[in-house]
Amino acid sequence: MSSVSYYTEEGLQKLKDELQELKTKGRADMARQIAEARDKGDLSENAEYDAAKDAQGLMEMRISELEKLVGNARIKKQEDVDLSKVSILSTVKIKNVKNGMTVKYTLVSEKEADLKAGKISYESPIGRGLLNKKVGEVAEVKAPAGVMEFEVLEITLD
């Protein structure tokens, strides 16, 4: 059973656009490639045909995955974000208790996560640890290097 995922409007639109592209242009291109490979002769010894059929299978798997994601997606609007605690779409400034380093992250869905842009998944270890924490609280995060502690300094919408 798939679980509900929360997306920004832009993030969900990207998924829908990719799904539409694969269903229309992607399937048409794949059918053309298979037809071209089929025209090259005996199918039992046609590596190009086998490769095209494998690619088709992978594309159909991606379409199925995207359909599930879109079907279970919910849009979270910024005006619905409760800034009294860390939640999906909130931007949180945290301080590593051990070394004093501060960073800012926006909690987003796994598909929208981009560490370079300061967006982490609310399903990641740090994201899960921060959810529902209030300013001043310390989140304990289990990481491969051991337990890390982060103090929540501020919660905003960016």
mmCIF file with all atom_site columns, C-alpha atoms in Angstrom:
data_model
loop_
_atom_site.group_PDB
_atom_site.id
_atom_site.type_symbol
_atom_site.label_atom_id
_atom_site.label_alt_id
_atom_site.label_comp_id
_atom_site.label_asym_id
_atom_site.label_entity_id
_atom_site.label_seq_id
_atom_site.pdbx_PDB_ins_code
_atom_site.Cartn_x
_atom_site.Cartn_y
_atom_site.Cartn_z
_atom_site.occupancy
_atom_site.B_iso_or_equiv
_atom_site.pdbx_formal_charge
_atom_site.auth_seq_id
_atom_site.auth_comp_id
_atom_site.auth_asym_id
_atom_site.auth_atom_id
_atom_site.pdbx_PDB_model_num
ATOM 1   C CA . MET A 1 1   ? 0.000  0.000   0.000   1.00 0.00 ? 1   MET A CA 1
ATOM 2   C CA . SER A 1 2   ? 1.383  3.390   -0.983  1.00 0.00 ? 2   SER A CA 1
ATOM 3   C CA . SER A 1 3   ? 1.483  6.212   1.482   1.00 0.00 ? 3   SER A CA 1
ATOM 4   C CA . VAL A 1 4   ? 0.413  9.787   0.991   1.00 0.00 ? 4   VAL A CA 1
ATOM 5   C CA . SER A 1 5   ? 3.205  12.216  0.076   1.00 0.00 ? 5   SER A CA 1
ATOM 6   C CA . TYR A 1 6   ? 3.035  15.977  0.328   1.00 0.00 ? 6   TYR A CA 1
ATOM 7   C CA . TYR A 1 7   ? 4.276  18.198  -2.484  1.00 0.00 ? 7   TYR A CA 1
ATOM 8   C CA . THR A 1 8   ? 4.452  21.838  -3.371  1.00 0.00 ? 8   THR A CA 1
ATOM 9   C CA . GLU A 1 9   ? 2.282  22.813  -6.328  1.00 0.00 ? 9   GLU A CA 1
ATOM 10  C CA . GLU A 1 10  ? 5.414  23.133  -8.482  1.00 0.00 ? 10  GLU A CA 1
ATOM 11  C CA . GLY A 1 11  ? 6.768  19.752  -7.402  1.00 0.00 ? 11  GLY A CA 1
ATOM 12  C CA . LEU A 1 12  ? 3.517  17.966  -8.179  1.00 0.00 ? 12  LEU A CA 1
ATOM 13  C CA . GLN A 1 13  ? 3.255  19.739  -11.525 1.00 0.00 ? 13  GLN A CA 1
ATOM 14  C CA . LYS A 1 14  ? 6.753  18.477  -12.472 1.00 0.00 ? 14  LYS A CA 1
ATOM 15  C CA . LEU A 1 15  ? 5.642  14.907  -11.756 1.00 0.00 ? 15  LEU A CA 1
ATOM 16  C CA . LYS A 1 16  ? 2.456  15.363  -13.796 1.00 0.00 ? 16  LYS A CA 1
ATOM 17  C CA . ASP A 1 17  ? 4.427  16.889  -16.690 1.00 0.00 ? 17  ASP A CA 1
ATOM 18  C CA . GLU A 1 18  ? 6.900  13.994  -16.698 1.00 0.00 ? 18  GLU A CA 1
ATOM 19  C CA . LEU A 1 19  ? 4.035  11.488  -16.619 1.00 0.00 ? 19  LEU A CA 1
ATOM 20  C CA . GLN A 1 20  ? 2.256  13.197  -19.527 1.00 0.00 ? 20  GLN A CA 1
ATOM 21  C CA . GLU A 1 21  ? 5.508  13.363  -21.536 1.00 0.00 ? 21  GLU A CA 1
ATOM 22  C CA . LEU A 1 22  ? 6.171  9.639   -21.044 1.00 0.00 ? 22  LEU A CA 1
ATOM 23  C CA . LYS A 1 23  ? 2.601  8.630   -21.864 1.00 0.00 ? 23  LYS A CA 1
ATOM 24  C CA . THR A 1 24  ? 2.484  10.617  -25.096 1.00 0.00 ? 24  THR A CA 1
ATOM 25  C CA . LYS A 1 25  ? 5.862  11.344  -26.659 1.00 0.00 ? 25  LYS A CA 1
ATOM 26  C CA . GLY A 1 26  ? 7.725  8.593   -24.774 1.00 0.00 ? 26  GLY A CA 1
ATOM 27  C CA . ARG A 1 27  ? 5.378  5.798   -25.823 1.00 0.00 ? 27  ARG A CA 1
ATOM 28  C CA . ALA A 1 28  ? 5.261  7.048   -29.428 1.00 0.00 ? 28  ALA A CA 1
ATOM 29  C CA . ASP A 1 29  ? 9.069  7.165   -29.633 1.00 0.00 ? 29  ASP A CA 1
ATOM 30  C CA . MET A 1 30  ? 9.334  3.710   -28.091 1.00 0.00 ? 30  MET A CA 1
ATOM 31  C CA . ALA A 1 31  ? 6.842  2.232   -30.568 1.00 0.00 ? 31  ALA A CA 1
ATOM 32  C CA . ARG A 1 32  ? 8.840  3.759   -33.436 1.00 0.00 ? 32  ARG A CA 1
ATOM 33  C CA . GLN A 1 33  ? 12.125 2.308   -32.095 1.00 0.00 ? 33  GLN A CA 1
ATOM 34  C CA . ILE A 1 34  ? 10.589 -1.157  -31.722 1.00 0.00 ? 34  ILE A CA 1
ATOM 35  C CA . ALA A 1 35  ? 9.139  -1.002  -35.228 1.00 0.00 ? 35  ALA A CA 1
ATOM 36  C CA . GLU A 1 36  ? 12.514 0.017   -36.682 1.00 0.00 ? 36  GLU A CA 1
ATOM 37  C CA . ALA A 1 37  ? 14.267 -2.797  -34.825 1.00 0.00 ? 37  ALA A CA 1
ATOM 38  C CA . ARG A 1 38  ? 11.623 -5.319  -35.917 1.00 0.00 ? 38  ARG A CA 1
ATOM 39  C CA . ASP A 1 39  ? 12.189 -4.359  -39.559 1.00 0.00 ? 39  ASP A CA 1
ATOM 40  C CA . LYS A 1 40  ? 15.856 -5.364  -39.293 1.00 0.00 ? 40  LYS A CA 1
ATOM 41  C CA . GLY A 1 41  ? 15.173 -9.059  -39.519 1.00 0.00 ? 41  GLY A CA 1
ATOM 42  C CA . ASP A 1 42  ? 14.931 -12.199 -37.412 1.00 0.00 ? 42  ASP A CA 1
ATOM 43  C CA . LEU A 1 43  ? 13.696 -11.275 -33.933 1.00 0.00 ? 43  LEU A CA 1
ATOM 44  C CA . SER A 1 44  ? 15.396 -14.242 -32.258 1.00 0.00 ? 44  SER A CA 1
ATOM 45  C CA . GLU A 1 45  ? 18.844 -12.796 -33.060 1.00 0.00 ? 45  GLU A CA 1
ATOM 46  C CA . ASN A 1 46  ? 17.991 -9.105  -32.996 1.00 0.00 ? 46  ASN A CA 1
ATOM 47  C CA . ALA A 1 47  ? 19.787 -7.420  -30.082 1.00 0.00 ? 47  ALA A CA 1
ATOM 48  C CA . GLU A 1 48  ? 18.436 -4.012  -31.053 1.00 0.00 ? 48  GLU A CA 1
ATOM 49  C CA . TYR A 1 49  ? 14.856 -5.319  -30.772 1.00 0.00 ? 49  TYR A CA 1
ATOM 50  C CA . ASP A 1 50  ? 15.595 -6.869  -27.358 1.00 0.00 ? 50  ASP A CA 1
ATOM 51  C CA . ALA A 1 51  ? 17.136 -3.606  -26.136 1.00 0.00 ? 51  ALA A CA 1
ATOM 52  C CA . ALA A 1 52  ? 14.128 -1.600  -27.366 1.00 0.00 ? 52  ALA A CA 1
ATOM 53  C CA . LYS A 1 53  ? 11.700 -3.988  -25.611 1.00 0.00 ? 53  LYS A CA 1
ATOM 54  C CA . ASP A 1 54  ? 13.748 -3.741  -22.387 1.00 0.00 ? 54  ASP A CA 1
ATOM 55  C CA . ALA A 1 55  ? 13.693 0.063   -22.619 1.00 0.00 ? 55  ALA A CA 1
ATOM 56  C CA . GLN A 1 56  ? 9.938  -0.076  -23.164 1.00 0.00 ? 56  GLN A CA 1
ATOM 57  C CA . GLY A 1 57  ? 9.539  -2.172  -20.025 1.00 0.00 ? 57  GLY A CA 1
ATOM 58  C CA . LEU A 1 58  ? 11.582 0.298   -17.983 1.00 0.00 ? 58  LEU A CA 1
ATOM 59  C CA . MET A 1 59  ? 9.562  3.223   -19.325 1.00 0.00 ? 59  MET A CA 1
ATOM 60  C CA . GLU A 1 60  ? 6.271  1.497   -18.474 1.00 0.00 ? 60  GLU A CA 1
ATOM 61  C CA . MET A 1 61  ? 7.594  0.829   -14.955 1.00 0.00 ? 61  MET A CA 1
ATOM 62  C CA . ARG A 1 62  ? 8.395  4.546   -14.589 1.00 0.00 ? 62  ARG A CA 1
ATOM 63  C CA . ILE A 1 63  ? 4.915  5.470   -15.848 1.00 0.00 ? 63  ILE A CA 1
ATOM 64  C CA . SER A 1 64  ? 3.359  3.111   -13.301 1.00 0.00 ? 64  SER A CA 1
ATOM 65  C CA . GLU A 1 65  ? 5.528  4.570   -10.507 1.00 0.00 ? 65  GLU A CA 1
ATOM 66  C CA . LEU A 1 66  ? 4.591  8.135   -11.471 1.00 0.00 ? 66  LEU A CA 1
ATOM 67  C CA . GLU A 1 67  ? 0.883  7.254   -11.618 1.00 0.00 ? 67  GLU A CA 1
ATOM 68  C CA . LYS A 1 68  ? 1.092  5.912   -8.046  1.00 0.00 ? 68  LYS A CA 1
ATOM 69  C CA . LEU A 1 69  ? 2.990  8.987   -6.858  1.00 0.00 ? 69  LEU A CA 1
ATOM 70  C CA . VAL A 1 70  ? 0.531  11.405  -8.453  1.00 0.00 ? 70  VAL A CA 1
ATOM 71  C CA . GLY A 1 71  ? -2.437 9.376   -7.202  1.00 0.00 ? 71  GLY A CA 1
ATOM 72  C CA . ASN A 1 72  ? -1.180 9.526   -3.611  1.00 0.00 ? 72  ASN A CA 1
ATOM 73  C CA . ALA A 1 73  ? 0.081  13.106  -3.758  1.00 0.00 ? 73  ALA A CA 1
ATOM 74  C CA . ARG A 1 74  ? -1.371 15.899  -1.698  1.00 0.00 ? 74  ARG A CA 1
ATOM 75  C CA . ILE A 1 75  ? -0.541 19.547  -2.180  1.00 0.00 ? 75  ILE A CA 1
ATOM 76  C CA . LYS A 1 76  ? 0.659  21.384  0.885   1.00 0.00 ? 76  LYS A CA 1
ATOM 77  C CA . LYS A 1 77  ? 0.244  25.132  0.559   1.00 0.00 ? 77  LYS A CA 1
ATOM 78  C CA . GLN A 1 78  ? 2.442  27.568  2.438   1.00 0.00 ? 78  GLN A CA 1
ATOM 79  C CA . GLU A 1 79  ? -0.563 29.225  4.080   1.00 0.00 ? 79  GLU A CA 1
ATOM 80  C CA . ASP A 1 80  ? -1.382 25.847  5.673   1.00 0.00 ? 80  ASP A CA 1
ATOM 81  C CA . VAL A 1 81  ? 2.031  25.557  7.353   1.00 0.00 ? 81  VAL A CA 1
ATOM 82  C CA . ASP A 1 82  ? 2.015  25.881  11.145  1.00 0.00 ? 82  ASP A CA 1
ATOM 83  C CA . LEU A 1 83  ? 5.101  27.904  12.092  1.00 0.00 ? 83  LEU A CA 1
ATOM 84  C CA . SER A 1 84  ? 4.874  27.011  15.782  1.00 0.00 ? 84  SER A CA 1
ATOM 85  C CA . LYS A 1 85  ? 6.594  23.707  15.000  1.00 0.00 ? 85  LYS A CA 1
ATOM 86  C CA . VAL A 1 86  ? 8.675  22.168  12.225  1.00 0.00 ? 86  VAL A CA 1
ATOM 87  C CA . SER A 1 87  ? 6.448  20.733  9.505   1.00 0.00 ? 87  SER A CA 1
ATOM 88  C CA . ILE A 1 88  ? 6.431  19.958  5.808   1.00 0.00 ? 88  ILE A CA 1
ATOM 89  C CA . LEU A 1 89  ? 7.331  23.069  3.738   1.00 0.00 ? 89  LEU A CA 1
ATOM 90  C CA . SER A 1 90  ? 8.694  24.962  6.719   1.00 0.00 ? 90  SER A CA 1
ATOM 91  C CA . THR A 1 91  ? 12.250 26.252  6.578   1.00 0.00 ? 91  THR A CA 1
ATOM 92  C CA . VAL A 1 92  ? 14.140 25.497  9.740   1.00 0.00 ? 92  VAL A CA 1
ATOM 93  C CA . LYS A 1 93  ? 17.434 26.932  10.915  1.00 0.00 ? 93  LYS A CA 1
ATOM 94  C CA . ILE A 1 94  ? 19.235 24.395  13.088  1.00 0.00 ? 94  ILE A CA 1
ATOM 95  C CA . LYS A 1 95  ? 22.474 24.287  15.023  1.00 0.00 ? 95  LYS A CA 1
ATOM 96  C CA . ASN A 1 96  ? 24.571 21.172  15.462  1.00 0.00 ? 96  ASN A CA 1
ATOM 97  C CA . VAL A 1 97  ? 24.912 20.980  19.255  1.00 0.00 ? 97  VAL A CA 1
ATOM 98  C CA . LYS A 1 98  ? 28.303 19.245  19.046  1.00 0.00 ? 98  LYS A CA 1
ATOM 99  C CA . ASN A 1 99  ? 30.173 21.603  16.702  1.00 0.00 ? 99  ASN A CA 1
ATOM 100 C CA . GLY A 1 100 ? 27.982 24.735  16.703  1.00 0.00 ? 100 GLY A CA 1
ATOM 101 C CA . MET A 1 101 ? 27.522 24.768  12.911  1.00 0.00 ? 101 MET A CA 1
ATOM 102 C CA . THR A 1 102 ? 24.213 26.232  11.718  1.00 0.00 ? 102 THR A CA 1
ATOM 103 C CA . VAL A 1 103 ? 22.341 25.328  8.532   1.00 0.00 ? 103 VAL A CA 1
ATOM 104 C CA . LYS A 1 104 ? 18.942 26.059  7.020   1.00 0.00 ? 104 LYS A CA 1
ATOM 105 C CA . TYR A 1 105 ? 16.770 23.386  5.439   1.00 0.00 ? 105 TYR A CA 1
ATOM 106 C CA . THR A 1 106 ? 13.323 23.384  3.899   1.00 0.00 ? 106 THR A CA 1
ATOM 107 C CA . LEU A 1 107 ? 11.447 20.126  4.472   1.00 0.00 ? 107 LEU A CA 1
ATOM 108 C CA . VAL A 1 108 ? 9.933  18.814  1.231   1.00 0.00 ? 108 VAL A CA 1
ATOM 109 C CA . SER A 1 109 ? 8.894  15.485  -0.286  1.00 0.00 ? 109 SER A CA 1
ATOM 110 C CA . GLU A 1 110 ? 11.528 12.941  -1.215  1.00 0.00 ? 110 GLU A CA 1
ATOM 111 C CA . LYS A 1 111 ? 11.087 13.659  -4.942  1.00 0.00 ? 111 LYS A CA 1
ATOM 112 C CA . GLU A 1 112 ? 11.626 17.399  -4.419  1.00 0.00 ? 112 GLU A CA 1
ATOM 113 C CA . ALA A 1 113 ? 14.660 17.036  -2.139  1.00 0.00 ? 113 ALA A CA 1
ATOM 114 C CA . ASP A 1 114 ? 17.797 18.815  -3.339  1.00 0.00 ? 114 ASP A CA 1
ATOM 115 C CA . LEU A 1 115 ? 20.552 19.214  -0.764  1.00 0.00 ? 115 LEU A CA 1
ATOM 116 C CA . LYS A 1 116 ? 22.387 21.845  -2.837  1.00 0.00 ? 116 LYS A CA 1
ATOM 117 C CA . ALA A 1 117 ? 19.224 23.973  -2.795  1.00 0.00 ? 117 ALA A CA 1
ATOM 118 C CA . GLY A 1 118 ? 18.775 23.417  0.959   1.00 0.00 ? 118 GLY A CA 1
ATOM 119 C CA . LYS A 1 119 ? 15.777 21.117  0.520   1.00 0.00 ? 119 LYS A CA 1
ATOM 120 C CA . ILE A 1 120 ? 15.720 17.853  2.453   1.00 0.00 ? 120 ILE A CA 1
ATOM 121 C CA . SER A 1 121 ? 13.091 15.159  2.557   1.00 0.00 ? 121 SER A CA 1
ATOM 122 C CA . TYR A 1 122 ? 10.812 15.097  5.567   1.00 0.00 ? 122 TYR A CA 1
ATOM 123 C CA . GLU A 1 123 ? 11.267 11.311  5.366   1.00 0.00 ? 123 GLU A CA 1
ATOM 124 C CA . SER A 1 124 ? 15.078 11.524  5.742   1.00 0.00 ? 124 SER A CA 1
ATOM 125 C CA . PRO A 1 125 ? 16.620 10.837  9.162   1.00 0.00 ? 125 PRO A CA 1
ATOM 126 C CA . ILE A 1 126 ? 17.188 14.558  9.812   1.00 0.00 ? 126 ILE A CA 1
ATOM 127 C CA . GLY A 1 127 ? 13.757 15.482  8.454   1.00 0.00 ? 127 GLY A CA 1
ATOM 128 C CA . ARG A 1 128 ? 11.997 12.901  10.619  1.00 0.00 ? 128 ARG A CA 1
ATOM 129 C CA . GLY A 1 129 ? 13.978 14.026  13.657  1.00 0.00 ? 129 GLY A CA 1
ATOM 130 C CA . LEU A 1 130 ? 13.024 17.666  13.119  1.00 0.00 ? 130 LEU A CA 1
ATOM 131 C CA . LEU A 1 131 ? 9.302  17.183  12.440  1.00 0.00 ? 131 LEU A CA 1
ATOM 132 C CA . ASN A 1 132 ? 7.065  18.663  15.148  1.00 0.00 ? 132 ASN A CA 1
ATOM 133 C CA . LYS A 1 133 ? 9.981  20.208  17.078  1.00 0.00 ? 133 LYS A CA 1
ATOM 134 C CA . LYS A 1 134 ? 9.558  23.777  18.337  1.00 0.00 ? 134 LYS A CA 1
ATOM 135 C CA . VAL A 1 135 ? 12.084 26.599  18.533  1.00 0.00 ? 135 VAL A CA 1
ATOM 136 C CA . GLY A 1 136 ? 14.535 25.823  21.336  1.00 0.00 ? 136 GLY A CA 1
ATOM 137 C CA . GLU A 1 137 ? 13.948 22.063  21.280  1.00 0.00 ? 137 GLU A CA 1
ATOM 138 C CA . VAL A 1 138 ? 16.725 19.617  20.454  1.00 0.00 ? 138 VAL A CA 1
ATOM 139 C CA . ALA A 1 139 ? 16.196 16.895  17.870  1.00 0.00 ? 139 ALA A CA 1
ATOM 140 C CA . GLU A 1 140 ? 18.165 13.673  18.232  1.00 0.00 ? 140 GLU A CA 1
ATOM 141 C CA . VAL A 1 141 ? 18.904 12.139  14.851  1.00 0.00 ? 141 VAL A CA 1
ATOM 142 C CA . LYS A 1 142 ? 20.247 8.637   14.417  1.00 0.00 ? 142 LYS A CA 1
ATOM 143 C CA . ALA A 1 143 ? 22.860 8.773   11.658  1.00 0.00 ? 143 ALA A CA 1
ATOM 144 C CA . PRO A 1 144 ? 25.421 6.216   10.455  1.00 0.00 ? 144 PRO A CA 1
ATOM 145 C CA . ALA A 1 145 ? 28.065 8.152   12.417  1.00 0.00 ? 145 ALA A CA 1
ATOM 146 C CA . GLY A 1 146 ? 25.999 7.921   15.602  1.00 0.00 ? 146 GLY A CA 1
ATOM 147 C CA . VAL A 1 147 ? 23.389 10.091  17.276  1.00 0.00 ? 147 VAL A CA 1
ATOM 148 C CA . MET A 1 148 ? 23.509 13.757  16.273  1.00 0.00 ? 148 MET A CA 1
ATOM 149 C CA . GLU A 1 149 ? 21.747 16.557  18.122  1.00 0.00 ? 149 GLU A CA 1
ATOM 150 C CA . PHE A 1 150 ? 20.310 19.630  16.411  1.00 0.00 ? 150 PHE A CA 1
ATOM 151 C CA . GLU A 1 151 ? 18.803 22.604  18.208  1.00 0.00 ? 151 GLU A CA 1
ATOM 152 C CA . VAL A 1 152 ? 15.946 24.321  16.365  1.00 0.00 ? 152 VAL A CA 1
ATOM 153 C CA . LEU A 1 153 ? 16.813 28.029  16.163  1.00 0.00 ? 153 LEU A CA 1
ATOM 154 C CA . GLU A 1 154 ? 14.044 29.372  13.928  1.00 0.00 ? 154 GLU A CA 1
ATOM 155 C CA . ILE A 1 155 ? 11.111 28.225  11.816  1.00 0.00 ? 155 ILE A CA 1
ATOM 156 C CA . THR A 1 156 ? 10.055 30.292  8.802   1.00 0.00 ? 156 THR A CA 1
ATOM 157 C CA . LEU A 1 157 ? 8.579  30.078  5.319   1.00 0.00 ? 157 LEU A CA 1
ATOM 158 C CA . ASP A 1 158 ? 11.083 30.794  2.549   1.00 0.00 ? 158 ASP A CA 1
#
